[in-house]
């Protein structure tokens, strides 16, 4: 048995370099004992310890990546003691107050020796902090002990998770961490500086940014936060790349709609993949001088106009986007569109007279449309509220209700919607967010875009000419009638008459 | 991730040349795991388009009820380059009901899945199995033609760039990805060059078809018809001027008209219609003369 496995183990050891050979052998034999074929066992061991790994930079991280390599500097390090609760052996982890090991008050490892040992008995330690390379910084959690803040480390077999709506770098039990010489990355102070970013560049990997933007909307609100009355300001910021929502928990004297502001160390929060800028006590707020403002690539006038339509694939490449415009054909009207009834308490859709949260309720009638819009580059699921639904459907809720009661089929409104909407070309403006089923979009407004076809045709003909597409021979001949279809030679004679056969298997 | 598949825009002429695509196992890539049962039947076009679901707007010109035991509709949907063959059977109830009531001809919009049927080697039938169908207006049809042309031209540009680069396979893939081309198209083009029969000739031909599709569109639309009317008037005026009762050399006339910004085809069009209407004749070869 041993001899037969020796080559496999040899191969695995070579591929996995740093992993102990005995450990590989133990894993391998365990799998074989369960009658796993050797080839499959090899694969799963390679996966477990991470064989060939991609090397990523911080700005290349996205949610739920598995086993990659990354190099960076630890900017901040905290440790948390997590203890499984004794009673009933439940695996619930209780948190013990954080003990800070920040760069300022970094204690050496030996001092903690005692508590470490104690901790190992029934509890595990979680190390959290900030990890950065020259491309950006990211929050991390580690189940392994890490060198103190300031050190450069190389992590193998790292993975990412979404935690509180943002990407978190995870260093788990199967990860390995090694220290690298200090000179491999820019210095701590350089990396710790808050990056200067355009709004369009802010993503889930940012947690603090500096930016210059224009205030597009602004409103004051009083909200209750943990039982205390708080005054807050919310609104929308814009520059030439994007628009983002913002909230301010401090007063913004002299700042109103149309002001251009410079923010330093503003906090970024994520909600449904859309970043929002948080202005807190520590955030530096200033107005750039008129000279600086002139150098900017945007003005209040330029950003307040409606954003230009994006290709859907562009929207799908982001986790979420705020206030964008897309346009495409209605490929499908989804079931659940039409007349619905909502819970008067919470607004959730009521099914069979019963709300998911409030039980039996008298539903309130409402109308909505869920449609799939597709522009050939991506498909996006778009939600239309009653107001917008009435607009594109061309019938009010009352008219639709009349139709529902006059027809025997309970799907009368849905069928009618499909007949009116399928195939139509619509443009929508609103917020996009990505989930496991693709991109979903909540429409704030909808319209039928103007057909700018003539302009596009001219441009396309021009592009075709540069590609060297001449007219077919027939068009060159003045004796042949019309400019309609002239068929060139059949490219593939067998398939030219594809109507001749049965096209399904 | 169970994402909805994109409905590709493709002209009939390109669609009918598609072939089944067996995805190669990609090493290390994220998509390598997608080789499970949920992978759709993908087709590959000679220009590198990878497709399964398509969205088509065209004219329904023929409709037959085929199939012995179960009702099965077979429709022909014409676009400016050719025709799509569409089927809808008992498992596509919505589409079947639609086909049983639609009046022919009509502009229709259709979403469906591409199907490929190969009864014997060398004989391939590509068709669409309908999912959703609806009657639409001409404006939506025209927009579809332009949208489809735009996406085809974009692809042809990448394809021609790929051919010019002279690289193949992995190297080509890298070259295209570097240029910001999507992974799917880069792979499609690389595979098309490797597997399809004469893809370069086809893409040249496709360019011509797209061009004709766009030109046909412009002649259809009202605005340009008005503009053309004016220009036709202008051509006639110019001919009268140059004719002077003695006739004019056709080549010289053509040159004069083109130099005044009138497209050659339009001049030919006008002259042809004058000939047809008996308003001018050819006293000698190459010379045209207005009657009266």
JSON list of N, CA and C in Angstrom, two decimals, chain A residues 389-444:
[
{"chain": "A", "resi": 389, "resn": "UNK", "atom": "N", "xyz": [-45.14, 51.45, -13.56]},
{"chain": "A", "resi": 389, "resn": "UNK", "atom": "CA", "xyz": [-45.83, 50.34, -14.21]},
{"chain": "A", "resi": 389, "resn": "UNK", "atom": "C", "xyz": [-47.05, 50.86, -14.97]},
{"chain": "A", "resi": 390, "resn": "UNK", "atom": "N", "xyz": [-47.79, 51.77, -14.35]},
{"chain": "A", "resi": 390, "resn": "UNK", "atom": "CA", "xyz": [-48.98, 52.34, -15.01]},
{"chain": "A", "resi": 390, "resn": "UNK", "atom": "C", "xyz": [-48.57, 53.07, -16.27]},
{"chain": "A", "resi": 391, "resn": "UNK", "atom": "N", "xyz": [-47.40, 53.71, -16.21]},
{"chain": "A", "resi": 391, "resn": "UNK", "atom": "CA", "xyz": [-46.92, 54.48, -17.34]},
{"chain": "A", "resi": 391, "resn": "UNK", "atom": "C", "xyz": [-46.60, 53.56, -18.53]},
{"chain": "A", "resi": 392, "resn": "UNK", "atom": "N", "xyz": [-45.82, 52.51, -18.29]},
{"chain": "A", "resi": 392, "resn": "UNK", "atom": "CA", "xyz": [-45.41, 51.69, -19.44]},
{"chain": "A", "resi": 392, "resn": "UNK", "atom": "C", "xyz": [-46.51, 50.73, -19.87]},
{"chain": "A", "resi": 393, "resn": "UNK", "atom": "N", "xyz": [-47.39, 50.37, -18.94]},
{"chain": "A", "resi": 393, "resn": "UNK", "atom": "CA", "xyz": [-48.48, 49.46, -19.25]},
{"chain": "A", "resi": 393, "resn": "UNK", "atom": "C", "xyz": [-49.58, 50.21, -19.99]},
{"chain": "A", "resi": 394, "resn": "UNK", "atom": "N", "xyz": [-49.73, 51.50, -19.65]},
{"chain": "A", "resi": 394, "resn": "UNK", "atom": "CA", "xyz": [-50.78, 52.29, -20.29]},
{"chain": "A", "resi": 394, "resn": "UNK", "atom": "C", "xyz": [-52.14, 52.08, -19.66]},
{"chain": "A", "resi": 395, "resn": "UNK", "atom": "N", "xyz": [-52.18, 51.37, -18.51]},
{"chain": "A", "resi": 395, "resn": "UNK", "atom": "CA", "xyz": [-53.44, 51.20, -17.79]},
{"chain": "A", "resi": 395, "resn": "UNK", "atom": "C", "xyz": [-53.19, 51.53, -16.32]},
{"chain": "A", "resi": 396, "resn": "UNK", "atom": "N", "xyz": [-54.17, 52.11, -15.68]},
{"chain": "A", "resi": 396, "resn": "UNK", "atom": "CA", "xyz": [-54.02, 52.39, -14.25]},
{"chain": "A", "resi": 396, "resn": "UNK", "atom": "C", "xyz": [-54.34, 51.14, -13.46]},
{"chain": "A", "resi": 397, "resn": "UNK", "atom": "N", "xyz": [-54.04, 51.18, -12.19]},
{"chain": "A", "resi": 397, "resn": "UNK", "atom": "CA", "xyz": [-54.33, 50.06, -11.31]},
{"chain": "A", "resi": 397, "resn": "UNK", "atom": "C", "xyz": [-55.82, 49.71, -11.36]},
{"chain": "A", "resi": 398, "resn": "UNK", "atom": "N", "xyz": [-56.67, 50.75, -11.38]},
{"chain": "A", "resi": 398, "resn": "UNK", "atom": "CA", "xyz": [-58.12, 50.52, -11.39]},
{"chain": "A", "resi": 398, "resn": "UNK", "atom": "C", "xyz": [-58.54, 49.82, -12.68]},
{"chain": "A", "resi": 399, "resn": "UNK", "atom": "N", "xyz": [-57.97, 50.28, -13.80]},
{"chain": "A", "resi": 399, "resn": "UNK", "atom": "CA", "xyz": [-58.31, 49.66, -15.09]},
{"chain": "A", "resi": 399, "resn": "UNK", "atom": "C", "xyz": [-57.85, 48.21, -15.12]},
{"chain": "A", "resi": 400, "resn": "UNK", "atom": "N", "xyz": [-56.67, 47.98, -14.56]},
{"chain": "A", "resi": 400, "resn": "UNK", "atom": "CA", "xyz": [-56.16, 46.61, -14.53]},
{"chain": "A", "resi": 400, "resn": "UNK", "atom": "C", "xyz": [-57.04, 45.73, -13.65]},
{"chain": "A", "resi": 401, "resn": "UNK", "atom": "N", "xyz": [-57.51, 46.31, -12.54]},
{"chain": "A", "resi": 401, "resn": "UNK", "atom": "CA", "xyz": [-58.40, 45.55, -11.66]},
{"chain": "A", "resi": 401, "resn": "UNK", "atom": "C", "xyz": [-59.69, 45.18, -12.37]},
{"chain": "A", "resi": 402, "resn": "UNK", "atom": "N", "xyz": [-60.21, 46.14, -13.13]},
{"chain": "A", "resi": 402, "resn": "UNK", "atom": "CA", "xyz": [-61.44, 45.89, -13.90]},
{"chain": "A", "resi": 402, "resn": "UNK", "atom": "C", "xyz": [-61.22, 44.72, -14.85]},
{"chain": "A", "resi": 403, "resn": "UNK", "atom": "N", "xyz": [-60.03, 44.71, -15.48]},
{"chain": "A", "resi": 403, "resn": "UNK", "atom": "CA", "xyz": [-59.70, 43.62, -16.41]},
{"chain": "A", "resi": 403, "resn": "UNK", "atom": "C", "xyz": [-59.63, 42.29, -15.65]},
{"chain": "A", "resi": 404, "resn": "UNK", "atom": "N", "xyz": [-59.04, 42.35, -14.46]},
{"chain": "A", "resi": 404, "resn": "UNK", "atom": "CA", "xyz": [-58.87, 41.13, -13.67]},
{"chain": "A", "resi": 404, "resn": "UNK", "atom": "C", "xyz": [-60.23, 40.53, -13.31]},
{"chain": "A", "resi": 405, "resn": "UNK", "atom": "N", "xyz": [-61.19, 41.40, -12.94]},
{"chain": "A", "resi": 405, "resn": "UNK", "atom": "CA", "xyz": [-62.50, 40.89, -12.51]},
{"chain": "A", "resi": 405, "resn": "UNK", "atom": "C", "xyz": [-63.37, 40.48, -13.69]},
{"chain": "A", "resi": 406, "resn": "UNK", "atom": "N", "xyz": [-63.10, 41.06, -14.89]},
{"chain": "A", "resi": 406, "resn": "UNK", "atom": "CA", "xyz": [-63.96, 40.76, -16.03]},
{"chain": "A", "resi": 406, "resn": "UNK", "atom": "C", "xyz": [-63.55, 39.46, -16.73]},
{"chain": "A", "resi": 407, "resn": "UNK", "atom": "N", "xyz": [-62.37, 38.97, -16.43]},
{"chain": "A", "resi": 407, "resn": "UNK", "atom": "CA", "xyz": [-61.86, 37.81, -17.15]},
{"chain": "A", "resi": 407, "resn": "UNK", "atom": "C", "xyz": [-61.88, 36.58, -16.25]},
{"chain": "A", "resi": 408, "resn": "UNK", "atom": "N", "xyz": [-62.03, 35.44, -16.87]},
{"chain": "A", "resi": 408, "resn": "UNK", "atom": "CA", "xyz": [-62.06, 34.22, -16.07]},
{"chain": "A", "resi": 408, "resn": "UNK", "atom": "C", "xyz": [-60.66, 33.86, -15.61]},
{"chain": "A", "resi": 409, "resn": "UNK", "atom": "N", "xyz": [-59.69, 34.05, -16.51]},
{"chain": "A", "resi": 409, "resn": "UNK", "atom": "CA", "xyz": [-58.33, 33.67, -16.19]},
{"chain": "A", "resi": 409, "resn": "UNK", "atom": "C", "xyz": [-57.76, 34.58, -15.10]},
{"chain": "A", "resi": 410, "resn": "UNK", "atom": "N", "xyz": [-57.13, 33.97, -14.10]},
{"chain": "A", "resi": 410, "resn": "UNK", "atom": "CA", "xyz": [-56.60, 34.80, -13.03]},
{"chain": "A", "resi": 410, "resn": "UNK", "atom": "C", "xyz": [-55.30, 35.51, -13.45]},
{"chain": "A", "resi": 411, "resn": "UNK", "atom": "N", "xyz": [-54.78, 35.08, -14.60]},
{"chain": "A", "resi": 411, "resn": "UNK", "atom": "CA", "xyz": [-53.55, 35.69, -15.09]},
{"chain": "A", "resi": 411, "resn": "UNK", "atom": "C", "xyz": [-53.83, 36.75, -16.15]},
{"chain": "A", "resi": 412, "resn": "UNK", "atom": "N", "xyz": [-55.09, 37.22, -16.21]},
{"chain": "A", "resi": 412, "resn": "UNK", "atom": "CA", "xyz": [-55.45, 38.12, -17.31]},
{"chain": "A", "resi": 412, "resn": "UNK", "atom": "C", "xyz": [-54.53, 39.33, -17.38]},
{"chain": "A", "resi": 413, "resn": "UNK", "atom": "N", "xyz": [-54.23, 39.92, -16.24]},
{"chain": "A", "resi": 413, "resn": "UNK", "atom": "CA", "xyz": [-53.41, 41.13, -16.23]},
{"chain": "A", "resi": 413, "resn": "UNK", "atom": "C", "xyz": [-51.98, 40.80, -16.66]},
{"chain": "A", "resi": 414, "resn": "UNK", "atom": "N", "xyz": [-51.50, 39.67, -16.17]},
{"chain": "A", "resi": 414, "resn": "UNK", "atom": "CA", "xyz": [-50.14, 39.26, -16.53]},
{"chain": "A", "resi": 414, "resn": "UNK", "atom": "C", "xyz": [-50.03, 39.01, -18.03]},
{"chain": "A", "resi": 415, "resn": "UNK", "atom": "N", "xyz": [-51.04, 38.32, -18.57]},
{"chain": "A", "resi": 415, "resn": "UNK", "atom": "CA", "xyz": [-51.04, 38.05, -20.02]},
{"chain": "A", "resi": 415, "resn": "UNK", "atom": "C", "xyz": [-51.08, 39.35, -20.81]},
{"chain": "A", "resi": 416, "resn": "UNK", "atom": "N", "xyz": [-51.91, 40.27, -20.33]},
{"chain": "A", "resi": 416, "resn": "UNK", "atom": "CA", "xyz": [-52.06, 41.55, -20.99]},
{"chain": "A", "resi": 416, "resn": "UNK", "atom": "C", "xyz": [-50.73, 42.31, -20.97]},
{"chain": "A", "resi": 417, "resn": "UNK", "atom": "N", "xyz": [-50.06, 42.27, -19.83]},
{"chain": "A", "resi": 417, "resn": "UNK", "atom": "CA", "xyz": [-48.76, 42.93, -19.67]},
{"chain": "A", "resi": 417, "resn": "UNK", "atom": "C", "xyz": [-47.75, 42.37, -20.66]},
{"chain": "A", "resi": 418, "resn": "UNK", "atom": "N", "xyz": [-47.74, 41.05, -20.77]},
{"chain": "A", "resi": 418, "resn": "UNK", "atom": "CA", "xyz": [-46.78, 40.42, -21.67]},
{"chain": "A", "resi": 418, "resn": "UNK", "atom": "C", "xyz": [-47.04, 40.84, -23.11]},
{"chain": "A", "resi": 419, "resn": "UNK", "atom": "N", "xyz": [-48.34, 40.92, -23.44]},
{"chain": "A", "resi": 419, "resn": "UNK", "atom": "CA", "xyz": [-48.68, 41.27, -24.80]},
{"chain": "A", "resi": 419, "resn": "UNK", "atom": "C", "xyz": [-48.25, 42.70, -25.11]},
{"chain": "A", "resi": 420, "resn": "UNK", "atom": "N", "xyz": [-48.34, 43.56, -24.12]},
{"chain": "A", "resi": 420, "resn": "UNK", "atom": "CA", "xyz": [-48.02, 44.96, -24.36]},
{"chain": "A", "resi": 420, "resn": "UNK", "atom": "C", "xyz": [-46.51, 45.22, -24.27]},
{"chain": "A", "resi": 421, "resn": "UNK", "atom": "N", "xyz": [-45.83, 44.53, -23.38]},
{"chain": "A", "resi": 421, "resn": "UNK", "atom": "CA", "xyz": [-44.44, 44.89, -23.10]},
{"chain": "A", "resi": 421, "resn": "UNK", "atom": "C", "xyz": [-43.38, 44.06, -23.81]},
{"chain": "A", "resi": 422, "resn": "UNK", "atom": "N", "xyz": [-43.62, 42.78, -24.04]},
{"chain": "A", "resi": 422, "resn": "UNK", "atom": "CA", "xyz": [-42.55, 41.93, -24.58]},
{"chain": "A", "resi": 422, "resn": "UNK", "atom": "C", "xyz": [-42.02, 42.49, -25.89]},
{"chain": "A", "resi": 423, "resn": "UNK", "atom": "N", "xyz": [-40.72, 42.65, -25.96]},
{"chain": "A", "resi": 423, "resn": "UNK", "atom": "CA", "xyz": [-40.09, 43.14, -27.17]},
{"chain": "A", "resi": 423, "resn": "UNK", "atom": "C", "xyz": [-39.84, 44.63, -27.16]},
{"chain": "A", "resi": 424, "resn": "UNK", "atom": "N", "xyz": [-40.60, 45.38, -26.34]},
{"chain": "A", "resi": 424, "resn": "UNK", "atom": "CA", "xyz": [-40.45, 46.84, -26.34]},
{"chain": "A", "resi": 424, "resn": "UNK", "atom": "C", "xyz": [-39.05, 47.27, -25.93]},
{"chain": "A", "resi": 425, "resn": "UNK", "atom": "N", "xyz": [-38.68, 48.45, -26.40]},
{"chain": "A", "resi": 425, "resn": "UNK", "atom": "CA", "xyz": [-37.36, 48.99, -26.08]},
{"chain": "A", "resi": 425, "resn": "UNK", "atom": "C", "xyz": [-37.53, 50.11, -25.06]},
{"chain": "A", "resi": 426, "resn": "UNK", "atom": "N", "xyz": [-36.89, 49.96, -23.90]},
{"chain": "A", "resi": 426, "resn": "UNK", "atom": "CA", "xyz": [-37.07, 50.93, -22.83]},
{"chain": "A", "resi": 426, "resn": "UNK", "atom": "C", "xyz": [-35.72, 51.37, -22.26]},
{"chain": "A", "resi": 427, "resn": "UNK", "atom": "N", "xyz": [-35.70, 52.61, -21.77]},
{"chain": "A", "resi": 427, "resn": "UNK", "atom": "CA", "xyz": [-34.53, 53.08, -21.02]},
{"chain": "A", "resi": 427, "resn": "UNK", "atom": "C", "xyz": [-34.98, 53.30, -19.58]},
{"chain": "A", "resi": 428, "resn": "UNK", "atom": "N", "xyz": [-34.17, 52.90, -18.63]},
{"chain": "A", "resi": 428, "resn": "UNK", "atom": "CA", "xyz": [-34.52, 53.09, -17.23]},
{"chain": "A", "resi": 428, "resn": "UNK", "atom": "C", "xyz": [-33.36, 53.75, -16.49]},
{"chain": "A", "resi": 429, "resn": "UNK", "atom": "N", "xyz": [-33.72, 54.53, -15.48]},
{"chain": "A", "resi": 429, "resn": "UNK", "atom": "CA", "xyz": [-32.73, 55.17, -14.63]},
{"chain": "A", "resi": 429, "resn": "UNK", "atom": "C", "xyz": [-32.99, 54.73, -13.20]},
{"chain": "A", "resi": 430, "resn": "UNK", "atom": "N", "xyz": [-31.94, 54.35, -12.50]},
{"chain": "A", "resi": 430, "resn": "UNK", "atom": "CA", "xyz": [-32.13, 53.91, -11.12]},
{"chain": "A", "resi": 430, "resn": "UNK", "atom": "C", "xyz": [-30.86, 53.26, -10.59]},
{"chain": "A", "resi": 431, "resn": "UNK", "atom": "N", "xyz": [-31.04, 52.44, -9.55]},
{"chain": "A", "resi": 431, "resn": "UNK", "atom": "CA", "xyz": [-29.89, 51.82, -8.90]},
{"chain": "A", "resi": 431, "resn": "UNK", "atom": "C", "xyz": [-29.79, 50.34, -9.25]},
{"chain": "A", "resi": 432, "resn": "UNK", "atom": "N", "xyz": [-28.57, 49.88, -9.47]},
{"chain": "A", "resi": 432, "resn": "UNK", "atom": "CA", "xyz": [-28.33, 48.48, -9.81]},
{"chain": "A", "resi": 432, "resn": "UNK", "atom": "C", "xyz": [-27.58, 47.80, -8.69]},
{"chain": "A", "resi": 433, "resn": "UNK", "atom": "N", "xyz": [-27.92, 46.53, -8.42]},
{"chain": "A", "resi": 433, "resn": "UNK", "atom": "CA", "xyz": [-27.09, 45.77, -7.49]},
{"chain": "A", "resi": 433, "resn": "UNK", "atom": "C", "xyz": [-27.03, 44.32, -7.96]},
{"chain": "A", "resi": 434, "resn": "UNK", "atom": "N", "xyz": [-25.92, 43.70, -7.67]},
{"chain": "A", "resi": 434, "resn": "UNK", "atom": "CA", "xyz": [-25.72, 42.35, -8.18]},
{"chain": "A", "resi": 434, "resn": "UNK", "atom": "C", "xyz": [-26.01, 41.35, -7.07]},
{"chain": "A", "resi": 435, "resn": "UNK", "atom": "N", "xyz": [-26.72, 40.29, -7.40]},
{"chain": "A", "resi": 435, "resn": "UNK", "atom": "CA", "xyz": [-26.90, 39.20, -6.45]},
{"chain": "A", "resi": 435, "resn": "UNK", "atom": "C", "xyz": [-26.63, 37.89, -7.16]},
{"chain": "A", "resi": 436, "resn": "UNK", "atom": "N", "xyz": [-26.97, 36.79, -6.53]},
{"chain": "A", "resi": 436, "resn": "UNK", "atom": "CA", "xyz": [-26.59, 35.49, -7.11]},
{"chain": "A", "resi": 436, "resn": "UNK", "atom": "C", "xyz": [-27.32, 35.19, -8.42]},
{"chain": "A", "resi": 437, "resn": "UNK", "atom": "N", "xyz": [-28.41, 35.91, -8.71]},
{"chain": "A", "resi": 437, "resn": "UNK", "atom": "CA", "xyz": [-29.13, 35.68, -9.96]},
{"chain": "A", "resi": 437, "resn": "UNK", "atom": "C", "xyz": [-28.79, 36.70, -11.03]},
{"chain": "A", "resi": 438, "resn": "UNK", "atom": "N", "xyz": [-27.76, 37.48, -10.81]},
{"chain": "A", "resi": 438, "resn": "UNK", "atom": "CA", "xyz": [-27.40, 38.49, -11.79]},
{"chain": "A", "resi": 438, "resn": "UNK", "atom": "C", "xyz": [-27.68, 39.88, -11.25]},
{"chain": "A", "resi": 439, "resn": "UNK", "atom": "N", "xyz": [-27.90, 40.81, -12.16]},
{"chain": "A", "resi": 439, "resn": "UNK", "atom": "CA", "xyz": [-28.07, 42.20, -11.76]},
{"chain": "A", "resi": 439, "resn": "UNK", "atom": "C", "xyz": [-29.56, 42.50, -11.58]},
{"chain": "A", "resi": 440, "resn": "UNK", "atom": "N", "xyz": [-29.91, 43.12, -10.46]},
{"chain": "A", "resi": 440, "resn": "UNK", "atom": "CA", "xyz": [-31.28, 43.59, -10.34]},
{"chain": "A", "resi": 440, "resn": "UNK", "atom": "C", "xyz": [-31.25, 45.11, -10.23]},
{"chain": "A", "resi": 441, "resn": "UNK", "atom": "N", "xyz": [-32.29, 45.69, -10.78]},
{"chain": "A", "resi": 441, "resn": "UNK", "atom": "CA", "xyz": [-32.29, 47.13, -11.00]},
{"chain": "A", "resi": 441, "resn": "UNK", "atom": "C", "xyz": [-33.62, 47.68, -10.52]},
{"chain": "A", "resi": 442, "resn": "UNK", "atom": "N", "xyz": [-33.60, 48.71, -9.71]},
{"chain": "A", "resi": 442, "resn": "UNK", "atom": "CA", "xyz": [-34.84, 49.34, -9.27]},
{"chain": "A", "resi": 442, "resn": "UNK", "atom": "C", "xyz": [-34.98, 50.64, -10.05]},
{"chain": "A", "resi": 443, "resn": "UNK", "atom": "N", "xyz": [-36.02, 50.70, -10.88]},
{"chain": "A", "resi": 443, "resn": "UNK", "atom": "CA", "xyz": [-36.19, 51.86, -11.76]},
{"chain": "A", "resi": 443, "resn": "UNK", "atom": "C", "xyz": [-36.76, 53.04, -10.98]},
{"chain": "A", "resi": 444, "resn": "UNK", "atom": "N", "xyz": [-36.17, 54.21, -11.20]},
{"chain": "A", "resi": 444, "resn": "UNK", "atom": "CA", "xyz": [-36.70, 55.44, -10.62]},
{"chain": "A", "resi": 444, "resn": "UNK", "atom": "C", "xyz": [-37.48, 56.21, -11.68]}
]
